[in-house]
Amino acid sequence: MAEPEQKNGETRRNMLFGKYEIGRLLGQGTFAKVYYAKEIQSGESVAIKIINKDQVRKEGLMEQIKREISVMRLVRHPNVVELKEVMATKGKIFFVMEYVRGGELFAKVAKGKLPEEAARKYFQQLISAVDFCHSRGVMHRDLKPENLLLDEHENLKISDFGLSALPEHLRNDGLLHTQCGTPAYVAPEVLKRKGYDGSKADIWSCGVILFVLLAGFLPFQEENIMKMYRKVYKAEYVFPKWFSNDAKKLISKIIVSDPDKRISIESIMRNSWFHKGFARSSSFLQLPIGGTSPLKFDDDTTITTKSVSKTPSPTKSKPAFYNAFELISSMSSGFDLSNLFENKKKTKSLFTSKLSASAIMMKLEAVAKGLRFKTKVKAFKVKMQGSEEGRKGKLLITAEVFEVAPEVAIVEFSKSSGDSLEYDKFCEDYVRPALKDIVWSWQGDDNSSVDDNSSVNGSTSYGSLQDLAVN
């Protein structure tokens, strides 16, 4: 996709995959640009971060991109910027995110200190979101006002999870060891290049942010960065005279150099200054422990919430859409994040096909009947039940067709009941041979023979998506 251009003083209309209209540039960094965009069908405003894949790969940051995707999918919360979907072409990766209209909290602080009531509100929302992230095993590690956005209702939204960490990043000592973050907001134990608890380091950063909101300046300020580090190590700072006693008491328990003596989030939430006017959001409390969002399942759609996943088709005449992120996740074992998205991983197999969804459905029904399986068809889903009793009863298999583009479809087989070994043998001995004339590529097979020039969404080939996954 070409980036928006101007001709005769007017911005030329620019489309992404026929789904989003790209607008003005919102901001840019070394490897990415962020644009305002609108989803054509719904008219919803979104922000799209366009990442240059070659630059990211050269800098060895592809793992960081994958981590950001998985983390943002885990932390669906009212005070966290929502990642809606991820798409890709051969040269670019596209993060489609919630559009947050109010800009950075930093812009407010740059004008001077905030009233205590306003600072408390933002701090309450920050702590609420950070607490939720920690409950999902996510440590942000770069909390600062520049990464805190405000929506049109002045509600805070945490963004930029590129430096965040998950439990699998802990070493054998149970600690993190990567030095990262912004020096003025980083906890002393992180600067010392020793192992640290990511959640306690995030709490320190929250304390520094609260100080900045109330003061209008940083607690540790020195022209010489080593002098600033020495102050950070010792937690040497002075409260401005306008700080209330209760605010000073709380901050003095958060900005503590010894992480073992630093106050916990639970204790912060019980603090009388913090608790004033605090109302915990109820929109995220019922999430399953292993889940990622309040997903709802039914017979017609796979996931009915907007998320980085399969999205429901607007009509029964078309199969559900399978976006590029799902294709990357499902067709490459090296980029399989499905264990983060499902409470219980099902035994499943997938293949791509260049036939139409209707033709694939006809073939699936014919194969099921040939194997003397009972069938039940609904929209673009076929349920097949075997006639013979196995070790764990009769095999019940669901095959569902998803659309990637008009010329590419994905078929997902999943075992609903029966024995897993019998299911695997059934797929290998019967399903694969019976479907060989319609299969382009099976999940996990060597795809080196795939034609990289084949088009997906007009500009994305399976080869380019696989290239993103494995590189």
Short mmCIF file of C-alpha atoms in Angstrom, two decimals:
data_model
loop_
_atom_site.label_atom_id
_atom_site.label_comp_id
_atom_site.label_asym_id
_atom_site.label_seq_id
_atom_site.Cartn_x
_atom_site.Cartn_y
_atom_site.Cartn_z
CA MET A 1 0.00 0.00 0.00
CA ALA A 2 1.36 3.41 -0.93
CA GLU A 3 1.25 6.07 1.74
CA PRO A 4 -1.08 9.08 1.30
CA GLU A 5 0.18 11.49 -1.35
CA GLN A 6 -0.81 15.03 -2.25
CA LYS A 7 -1.65 16.24 -5.72
CA ASN A 8 -2.52 19.88 -6.53
CA GLY A 9 -2.80 20.58 -2.81
CA GLU A 10 -5.36 17.83 -2.22
CA THR A 11 -4.78 14.47 -0.56
CA ARG A 12 -5.45 11.63 -2.95
CA ARG A 13 -7.94 9.07 -1.60
CA ASN A 14 -5.98 6.07 -0.40
CA MET A 15 -7.43 2.67 0.38
CA LEU A 16 -6.01 -0.20 2.43
CA PHE A 17 -7.21 -3.65 1.35
CA GLY A 18 -10.47 -2.03 0.25
CA LYS A 19 -11.45 -1.88 3.92
CA TYR A 20 -9.94 1.34 5.29
CA GLU A 21 -9.59 4.84 3.84
CA ILE A 22 -6.28 6.33 4.96
CA GLY A 23 -6.21 9.98 6.00
CA ARG A 24 -3.77 12.40 7.60
CA LEU A 25 -0.47 11.52 9.25
CA LEU A 26 -0.79 11.51 13.05
CA GLY A 27 2.83 10.84 13.95
CA GLN A 28 5.94 8.92 13.01
CA GLY A 29 8.99 7.21 14.45
CA THR A 30 12.09 5.45 13.14
CA PHE A 31 10.29 2.39 11.75
CA ALA A 32 6.63 3.36 11.67
CA LYS A 33 4.11 6.01 10.72
CA VAL A 34 0.65 6.37 12.25
CA TYR A 35 -2.27 7.55 10.11
CA TYR A 36 -5.84 8.48 10.83
CA ALA A 37 -8.21 6.19 8.90
CA LYS A 38 -11.87 5.23 8.58
CA GLU A 39 -13.35 1.79 8.23
CA ILE A 40 -15.36 2.12 5.03
CA GLN A 41 -18.26 -0.15 5.97
CA SER A 42 -18.95 1.21 9.47
CA GLY A 43 -17.47 4.71 9.21
CA GLU A 44 -15.57 4.07 12.46
CA SER A 45 -12.42 6.14 13.02
CA VAL A 46 -9.23 4.16 13.63
CA ALA A 47 -5.50 4.77 13.82
CA ILE A 48 -3.30 2.60 11.59
CA LYS A 49 0.37 2.14 12.43
CA ILE A 50 2.31 1.23 9.29
CA ILE A 51 5.57 -0.56 10.06
CA ASN A 52 8.35 -0.97 7.53
CA LYS A 53 9.11 -4.68 7.67
CA ASP A 54 12.57 -4.49 6.07
CA GLN A 55 13.75 -1.86 8.53
CA VAL A 56 12.37 -3.77 11.48
CA ARG A 57 14.02 -7.00 10.31
CA LYS A 58 17.39 -5.28 9.77
CA GLU A 59 17.31 -3.97 13.34
CA GLY A 60 16.33 -7.40 14.68
CA LEU A 61 13.03 -6.10 16.04
CA MET A 62 10.61 -8.61 14.51
CA GLU A 63 10.28 -10.45 17.83
CA GLN A 64 9.35 -7.14 19.46
CA ILE A 65 6.58 -6.64 16.89
CA LYS A 66 5.23 -10.14 17.51
CA ARG A 67 5.35 -9.52 21.26
CA GLU A 68 3.44 -6.25 20.92
CA ILE A 69 0.70 -8.01 18.96
CA SER A 70 0.31 -10.81 21.50
CA VAL A 71 0.43 -8.43 24.47
CA MET A 72 -2.13 -5.97 23.10
CA ARG A 73 -4.49 -8.86 22.40
CA LEU A 74 -4.17 -9.96 26.02
CA VAL A 75 -4.92 -6.61 27.65
CA ARG A 76 -8.38 -5.56 26.53
CA HIS A 77 -9.32 -2.91 29.10
CA PRO A 78 -11.18 0.45 29.02
CA ASN A 79 -7.92 2.27 29.80
CA VAL A 80 -5.73 0.47 27.24
CA VAL A 81 -5.66 1.34 23.53
CA GLU A 82 -7.44 -1.47 21.68
CA LEU A 83 -5.72 -3.36 18.88
CA LYS A 84 -8.46 -4.24 16.41
CA GLU A 85 -6.60 -6.26 13.79
CA VAL A 86 -3.23 -6.78 12.14
CA MET A 87 -2.67 -7.04 8.39
CA ALA A 88 0.42 -7.38 6.21
CA THR A 89 1.87 -7.01 2.75
CA LYS A 90 5.32 -8.11 1.60
CA GLY A 91 6.91 -4.87 2.76
CA LYS A 92 4.65 -3.55 5.54
CA ILE A 93 2.78 -4.55 8.69
CA PHE A 94 -0.42 -2.69 9.61
CA PHE A 95 -1.67 -2.32 13.19
CA VAL A 96 -5.31 -1.18 13.13
CA MET A 97 -5.97 0.42 16.51
CA GLU A 98 -8.58 2.39 18.39
CA TYR A 99 -8.36 6.06 17.45
CA VAL A 100 -7.80 8.14 20.59
CA ARG A 101 -8.72 11.73 19.81
CA GLY A 102 -7.33 13.67 22.77
CA GLY A 103 -3.62 13.21 22.13
CA GLU A 104 -0.90 12.52 24.69
CA LEU A 105 -1.24 13.26 28.38
CA PHE A 106 2.24 14.74 28.03
CA ALA A 107 0.75 17.68 26.08
CA LYS A 108 -1.33 18.62 29.13
CA VAL A 109 1.59 18.31 31.53
CA ALA A 110 3.81 20.36 29.22
CA LYS A 111 1.51 23.32 29.93
CA GLY A 112 2.07 22.99 33.67
CA LYS A 113 0.85 21.10 36.73
CA LEU A 114 -2.66 19.67 36.85
CA PRO A 115 -5.24 20.25 39.59
CA GLU A 116 -5.05 17.51 42.20
CA GLU A 117 -8.50 16.17 41.31
CA ALA A 118 -7.58 15.80 37.62
CA ALA A 119 -4.22 14.21 38.45
CA ARG A 120 -5.95 11.75 40.78
CA LYS A 121 -8.45 10.74 38.10
CA TYR A 122 -5.70 9.98 35.56
CA PHE A 123 -3.66 8.17 38.20
CA GLN A 124 -6.65 6.04 39.20
CA GLN A 125 -7.20 5.02 35.58
CA LEU A 126 -3.49 4.34 35.12
CA ILE A 127 -3.27 2.11 38.19
CA SER A 128 -6.47 0.31 37.24
CA ALA A 129 -5.08 -0.50 33.78
CA VAL A 130 -1.62 -1.45 35.05
CA ASP A 131 -3.19 -3.73 37.66
CA PHE A 132 -5.16 -5.45 34.91
CA CYS A 133 -2.04 -5.83 32.74
CA HIS A 134 -0.16 -7.39 35.66
CA SER A 135 -3.04 -9.80 36.30
CA ARG A 136 -2.50 -11.04 32.72
CA GLY A 137 1.24 -11.39 33.25
CA VAL A 138 2.06 -8.27 31.21
CA MET A 139 4.67 -5.76 32.42
CA HIS A 140 4.68 -2.56 30.33
CA ARG A 141 8.22 -1.34 31.18
CA ASP A 142 7.91 2.05 29.45
CA LEU A 143 5.19 3.94 31.29
CA LYS A 144 5.45 7.71 30.81
CA PRO A 145 3.06 10.57 29.91
CA GLU A 146 4.04 10.29 26.22
CA ASN A 147 2.60 6.75 26.19
CA LEU A 148 -0.63 7.75 27.91
CA LEU A 149 -3.34 9.01 25.55
CA LEU A 150 -6.64 10.74 26.26
CA ASP A 151 -9.93 10.09 24.49
CA GLU A 152 -12.67 12.61 23.76
CA HIS A 153 -14.07 12.12 27.30
CA GLU A 154 -10.69 12.77 28.92
CA ASN A 155 -10.24 9.10 29.82
CA LEU A 156 -6.71 7.77 29.90
CA LYS A 157 -5.51 5.01 27.53
CA ILE A 158 -2.15 3.23 27.85
CA SER A 159 -0.38 2.74 24.51
CA ASP A 160 2.93 1.44 23.11
CA PHE A 161 3.54 -2.07 24.43
CA GLY A 162 6.65 -2.55 22.30
CA LEU A 163 8.94 -2.95 25.35
CA SER A 164 6.52 -4.97 27.45
CA ALA A 165 7.33 -8.39 28.87
CA LEU A 166 5.41 -11.61 29.43
CA PRO A 167 6.06 -14.46 31.91
CA GLU A 168 8.06 -16.37 29.28
CA HIS A 169 10.61 -13.56 29.28
CA LEU A 170 11.53 -14.25 32.91
CA ARG A 171 14.82 -16.03 33.50
CA ASN A 172 15.30 -19.00 35.80
CA ASP A 173 15.55 -16.63 38.78
CA GLY A 174 11.99 -15.45 38.06
CA LEU A 175 13.19 -11.94 37.15
CA LEU A 176 13.56 -9.78 34.05
CA HIS A 177 17.05 -8.68 32.99
CA THR A 178 16.60 -6.45 29.93
CA GLN A 179 17.42 -2.80 30.59
CA CYS A 180 14.77 -0.73 28.85
CA GLY A 181 12.47 2.23 29.29
CA THR A 182 12.94 5.99 29.53
CA PRO A 183 15.64 6.95 32.10
CA ALA A 184 13.62 9.63 33.92
CA TYR A 185 10.82 7.14 34.60
CA VAL A 186 12.78 3.90 35.04
CA ALA A 187 13.12 2.22 38.44
CA PRO A 188 16.63 2.11 39.99
CA GLU A 189 16.77 -1.70 39.96
CA VAL A 190 16.36 -1.63 36.16
CA LEU A 191 19.18 0.90 35.72
CA LYS A 192 21.51 -1.26 37.84
CA ARG A 193 21.45 -3.98 35.17
CA LYS A 194 20.45 -6.64 37.67
CA GLY A 195 17.38 -8.85 37.73
CA TYR A 196 14.17 -7.03 38.57
CA ASP A 197 10.46 -7.61 39.12
CA GLY A 198 8.69 -5.98 36.16
CA SER A 199 5.50 -5.27 38.10
CA LYS A 200 7.41 -3.40 40.84
CA ALA A 201 9.32 -1.44 38.19
CA ASP A 202 5.98 -0.41 36.62
CA ILE A 203 4.74 0.79 40.03
CA TRP A 204 7.80 3.05 40.35
CA SER A 205 7.06 4.55 36.92
CA CYS A 206 3.45 5.18 37.99
CA GLY A 207 4.74 7.06 41.04
CA VAL A 208 6.97 9.26 38.88
CA ILE A 209 4.03 9.95 36.56
CA LEU A 210 1.84 11.00 39.52
CA PHE A 211 4.61 13.35 40.72
CA VAL A 212 4.85 14.88 37.21
CA LEU A 213 1.07 15.36 36.98
CA LEU A 214 0.95 17.21 40.30
CA ALA A 215 4.22 19.13 39.91
CA GLY A 216 4.47 19.87 36.19
CA PHE A 217 8.10 18.65 36.21
CA LEU A 218 10.12 15.50 36.91
CA PRO A 219 11.24 14.50 40.42
CA PHE A 220 14.75 13.72 39.09
CA GLN A 221 16.15 16.52 36.94
CA GLU A 222 19.83 16.97 36.09
CA GLU A 223 21.64 18.10 32.96
CA ASN A 224 24.18 15.36 33.58
CA ILE A 225 22.50 11.98 33.18
CA MET A 226 24.87 10.25 35.62
CA LYS A 227 23.92 12.77 38.32
CA MET A 228 20.27 12.03 37.55
CA TYR A 229 20.94 8.29 37.86
CA ARG A 230 22.54 8.81 41.29
CA LYS A 231 19.39 10.61 42.44
CA VAL A 232 17.22 7.84 41.03
CA TYR A 233 19.31 5.17 42.80
CA LYS A 234 18.77 6.91 46.14
CA ALA A 235 15.23 8.13 45.37
CA GLU A 236 16.30 11.70 46.17
CA TYR A 237 13.58 14.18 45.29
CA VAL A 238 11.86 17.20 46.84
CA PHE A 239 8.10 17.75 47.00
CA PRO A 240 6.81 21.13 45.79
CA LYS A 241 5.07 23.12 48.52
CA TRP A 242 1.64 22.82 46.87
CA PHE A 243 1.45 19.02 47.22
CA SER A 244 -1.16 17.92 49.74
CA ASN A 245 0.05 15.86 52.70
CA ASP A 246 -1.95 12.83 51.58
CA ALA A 247 -0.48 12.96 48.07
CA LYS A 248 3.03 13.25 49.50
CA LYS A 249 2.48 10.27 51.77
CA LEU A 250 1.35 8.09 48.89
CA ILE A 251 4.16 9.13 46.51
CA SER A 252 6.76 8.60 49.24
CA LYS A 253 5.60 4.97 49.45
CA ILE A 254 5.78 4.46 45.68
CA ILE A 255 9.04 6.18 44.75
CA VAL A 256 11.13 3.98 47.04
CA SER A 257 14.54 2.76 45.87
CA ASP A 258 14.23 -0.68 47.46
CA PRO A 259 11.62 -2.59 45.38
CA ASP A 260 10.89 -4.91 48.31
CA LYS A 261 9.77 -1.92 50.38
CA ARG A 262 7.80 -0.31 47.56
CA ILE A 263 4.02 -0.23 48.03
CA SER A 264 1.95 -2.76 46.06
CA ILE A 265 -0.88 -1.89 43.69
CA GLU A 266 -3.36 -3.49 46.10
CA SER A 267 -2.17 -1.13 48.85
CA ILE A 268 -2.27 1.87 46.50
CA MET A 269 -5.91 1.09 45.74
CA ARG A 270 -6.69 1.01 49.46
CA ASN A 271 -4.98 4.36 50.06
CA SER A 272 -7.41 7.08 51.18
CA TRP A 273 -6.04 9.71 48.76
CA PHE A 274 -6.24 7.31 45.81
CA HIS A 275 -9.64 5.94 46.75
CA LYS A 276 -11.38 9.32 46.76
CA GLY A 277 -13.99 9.23 43.96
CA PHE A 278 -12.57 5.98 42.59
CA ALA A 279 -15.00 3.73 40.73
CA ARG A 280 -13.57 0.45 39.43
CA SER A 281 -14.73 -0.28 35.90
CA SER A 282 -16.97 -3.33 35.65
CA SER A 283 -16.58 -3.82 31.90
CA PHE A 284 -13.53 -6.07 32.24
CA LEU A 285 -13.99 -7.86 35.54
CA GLN A 286 -15.64 -11.00 34.19
CA LEU A 287 -12.82 -12.01 31.85
CA PRO A 288 -11.73 -15.64 32.11
CA ILE A 289 -8.27 -16.00 33.67
CA GLY A 290 -6.79 -17.57 30.56
CA GLY A 291 -8.76 -15.44 28.12
CA THR A 292 -8.17 -12.18 26.41
CA SER A 293 -11.56 -10.52 26.06
CA PRO A 294 -15.22 -11.27 26.85
CA LEU A 295 -15.59 -13.42 23.74
CA LYS A 296 -18.99 -14.88 22.86
CA PHE A 297 -19.39 -18.02 20.80
CA ASP A 298 -22.40 -19.22 18.85
CA ASP A 299 -23.19 -21.37 15.81
CA ASP A 300 -23.04 -18.53 13.30
CA THR A 301 -19.85 -16.69 14.16
CA THR A 302 -16.58 -17.63 15.76
CA ILE A 303 -15.95 -14.44 17.72
CA THR A 304 -18.55 -11.72 17.89
CA THR A 305 -16.38 -9.00 19.43
CA LYS A 306 -14.04 -6.80 17.40
CA SER A 307 -10.59 -8.23 17.89
CA VAL A 308 -7.51 -9.56 16.19
CA SER A 309 -9.32 -12.63 15.00
CA LYS A 310 -11.91 -14.04 12.65
CA THR A 311 -14.64 -11.49 12.13
CA PRO A 312 -18.27 -12.33 11.40
CA SER A 313 -19.50 -12.02 7.85
CA PRO A 314 -22.14 -9.32 7.31
CA THR A 315 -24.37 -11.76 5.42
CA LYS A 316 -25.05 -15.50 5.31
CA SER A 317 -24.15 -15.54 1.61
CA LYS A 318 -20.45 -15.10 2.29
CA PRO A 319 -18.03 -16.94 4.57
CA ALA A 320 -16.46 -15.22 7.58
CA PHE A 321 -13.34 -13.14 6.89
CA TYR A 322 -9.99 -14.55 8.00
CA ASN A 323 -7.60 -11.62 8.32
CA ALA A 324 -3.89 -11.62 7.62
CA PHE A 325 -2.94 -11.95 11.28
CA GLU A 326 -4.94 -15.17 11.58
CA LEU A 327 -3.32 -16.48 8.41
CA ILE A 328 0.14 -15.79 9.82
CA SER A 329 -0.77 -17.31 13.18
CA SER A 330 -2.38 -20.46 11.85
CA MET A 331 -0.11 -21.31 8.93
CA SER A 332 3.21 -20.84 10.70
CA SER A 333 4.27 -22.75 13.80
CA GLY A 334 6.91 -20.06 14.37
CA PHE A 335 4.25 -17.41 14.84
CA ASP A 336 1.51 -19.40 16.54
CA LEU A 337 -0.06 -17.18 19.20
CA SER A 338 -3.30 -19.13 19.44
CA ASN A 339 -2.48 -20.35 22.94
CA LEU A 340 -2.85 -16.72 24.05
CA PHE A 341 -6.31 -16.40 22.54
CA GLU A 342 -8.08 -19.59 23.62
CA ASN A 343 -8.84 -21.00 27.03
CA LYS A 344 -8.57 -24.54 25.69
CA LYS A 345 -6.68 -25.25 22.51
CA LYS A 346 -8.61 -27.57 20.19
CA THR A 347 -7.04 -30.21 18.00
CA LYS A 348 -7.28 -28.70 14.55
CA SER A 349 -5.91 -28.69 11.01
CA LEU A 350 -6.01 -25.97 8.40
CA PHE A 351 -5.42 -25.63 4.68
CA THR A 352 -5.61 -22.89 2.09
CA SER A 353 -7.45 -23.26 -1.20
CA LYS A 354 -7.80 -21.18 -4.36
CA LEU A 355 -11.35 -22.41 -4.98
CA SER A 356 -14.44 -20.41 -4.10
CA ALA A 357 -16.06 -21.01 -0.72
CA SER A 358 -19.14 -22.51 -2.38
CA ALA A 359 -17.04 -25.00 -4.36
CA ILE A 360 -15.14 -25.99 -1.22
CA MET A 361 -18.41 -26.58 0.65
CA MET A 362 -19.67 -28.88 -2.10
CA LYS A 363 -16.43 -30.86 -1.95
CA LEU A 364 -16.56 -31.16 1.86
CA GLU A 365 -20.13 -32.48 1.77
CA ALA A 366 -19.23 -34.99 -0.96
CA VAL A 367 -16.23 -36.26 1.01
CA ALA A 368 -18.30 -36.62 4.19
CA LYS A 369 -20.97 -38.62 2.40
CA GLY A 370 -18.34 -40.79 0.74
CA LEU A 371 -16.98 -41.65 4.17
CA ARG A 372 -20.53 -42.38 5.39
CA PHE A 373 -20.42 -39.55 7.91
CA LYS A 374 -23.63 -37.85 8.99
CA THR A 375 -23.54 -34.19 7.98
CA LYS A 376 -25.14 -30.98 9.17
CA VAL A 377 -24.54 -27.85 7.09
CA LYS A 378 -25.08 -24.28 8.30
CA ALA A 379 -23.80 -21.29 6.32
CA PHE A 380 -20.16 -22.13 5.56
CA LYS A 381 -19.73 -24.73 8.28
CA VAL A 382 -20.08 -28.52 7.98
CA LYS A 383 -20.43 -30.76 11.03
CA MET A 384 -19.54 -34.39 10.34
CA GLN A 385 -20.14 -37.32 12.69
CA GLY A 386 -18.69 -40.77 12.16
CA SER A 387 -20.81 -43.93 12.45
CA GLU A 388 -18.29 -46.06 14.35
CA GLU A 389 -17.62 -45.90 18.09
CA GLY A 390 -14.02 -45.02 18.96
CA ARG A 391 -12.10 -45.05 22.23
CA LYS A 392 -13.92 -41.89 23.31
CA GLY A 393 -17.13 -42.26 21.32
CA LYS A 394 -17.89 -41.21 17.77
CA LEU A 395 -15.71 -38.65 16.02
CA LEU A 396 -17.45 -35.30 15.59
CA ILE A 397 -15.59 -32.98 13.25
CA THR A 398 -16.36 -29.42 12.20
CA ALA A 399 -15.04 -27.98 8.95
CA GLU A 400 -15.47 -24.24 8.41
CA VAL A 401 -14.56 -22.09 5.42
CA PHE A 402 -13.14 -18.59 5.92
CA GLU A 403 -12.39 -15.97 3.32
CA VAL A 404 -8.98 -14.35 2.96
CA ALA A 405 -9.71 -12.77 -0.42
CA PRO A 406 -11.98 -13.57 -3.38
CA GLU A 407 -9.30 -15.93 -4.71
CA VAL A 408 -8.06 -17.45 -1.44
CA ALA A 409 -9.93 -19.30 1.31
CA ILE A 410 -8.90 -21.10 4.49
CA VAL A 411 -10.59 -24.29 5.68
CA GLU A 412 -10.32 -25.12 9.37
CA PHE A 413 -10.98 -28.64 10.65
CA SER A 414 -11.48 -29.07 14.38
CA LYS A 415 -12.35 -32.06 16.53
CA SER A 416 -15.45 -31.40 18.62
CA SER A 417 -15.50 -34.83 20.26
CA GLY A 418 -13.80 -38.19 20.04
CA ASP A 419 -10.22 -39.36 20.46
CA SER A 420 -7.40 -37.04 19.33
CA LEU A 421 -5.20 -39.84 17.98
CA GLU A 422 -8.11 -41.26 16.00
CA TYR A 423 -8.84 -37.77 14.68
CA ASP A 424 -5.22 -37.27 13.57
CA LYS A 425 -5.19 -40.66 11.83
CA PHE A 426 -8.53 -39.90 10.16
CA CYS A 427 -7.19 -36.59 8.81
CA GLU A 428 -3.97 -38.19 7.54
CA ASP A 429 -5.45 -41.33 6.01
CA TYR A 430 -8.77 -40.06 4.65
CA VAL A 431 -9.20 -36.27 4.68
CA ARG A 432 -5.90 -35.28 3.07
CA PRO A 433 -6.11 -37.78 0.16
CA ALA A 434 -9.78 -36.96 -0.46
CA LEU A 435 -9.16 -33.20 -0.61
CA LYS A 436 -5.82 -33.14 -2.44
CA ASP A 437 -7.37 -31.72 -5.61
CA ILE A 438 -8.64 -28.57 -3.85
CA VAL A 439 -5.78 -27.96 -1.36
CA TRP A 440 -3.22 -25.25 -2.01
CA SER A 441 -1.23 -25.75 1.20
CA TRP A 442 -1.71 -27.57 4.51
CA GLN A 443 -0.68 -25.94 7.80
CA GLY A 444 2.85 -26.91 8.77
CA ASP A 445 3.78 -28.35 5.36
CA ASP A 446 6.73 -27.09 3.36
CA ASN A 447 5.35 -24.11 1.45
CA SER A 448 8.42 -23.43 -0.64
CA SER A 449 6.51 -24.31 -3.80
CA VAL A 450 3.84 -21.67 -3.18
CA ASP A 451 3.74 -18.97 -5.84
CA ASP A 452 4.79 -15.76 -4.10
CA ASN A 453 3.15 -13.69 -6.80
CA SER A 454 -0.33 -14.96 -5.99
CA SER A 455 -2.48 -12.12 -4.69
CA VAL A 456 -4.25 -11.87 -1.36
CA ASN A 457 -6.44 -8.79 -0.82
CA GLY A 458 -4.97 -7.41 -4.02
CA SER A 459 -1.47 -7.04 -2.58
CA THR A 460 -0.71 -9.80 -0.11
CA SER A 461 0.39 -13.30 -1.07
CA TYR A 462 0.52 -16.30 1.21
CA GLY A 463 4.25 -16.34 0.52
CA SER A 464 4.66 -12.80 1.86
CA LEU A 465 2.60 -13.57 4.93
CA GLN A 466 4.61 -16.70 5.60
CA ASP A 467 7.73 -14.62 5.10
CA LEU A 468 6.57 -12.27 7.85
CA ALA A 469 5.86 -15.21 10.11
CA VAL A 470 9.19 -16.97 9.84
CA ASN A 471 11.43 -13.93 9.52
#
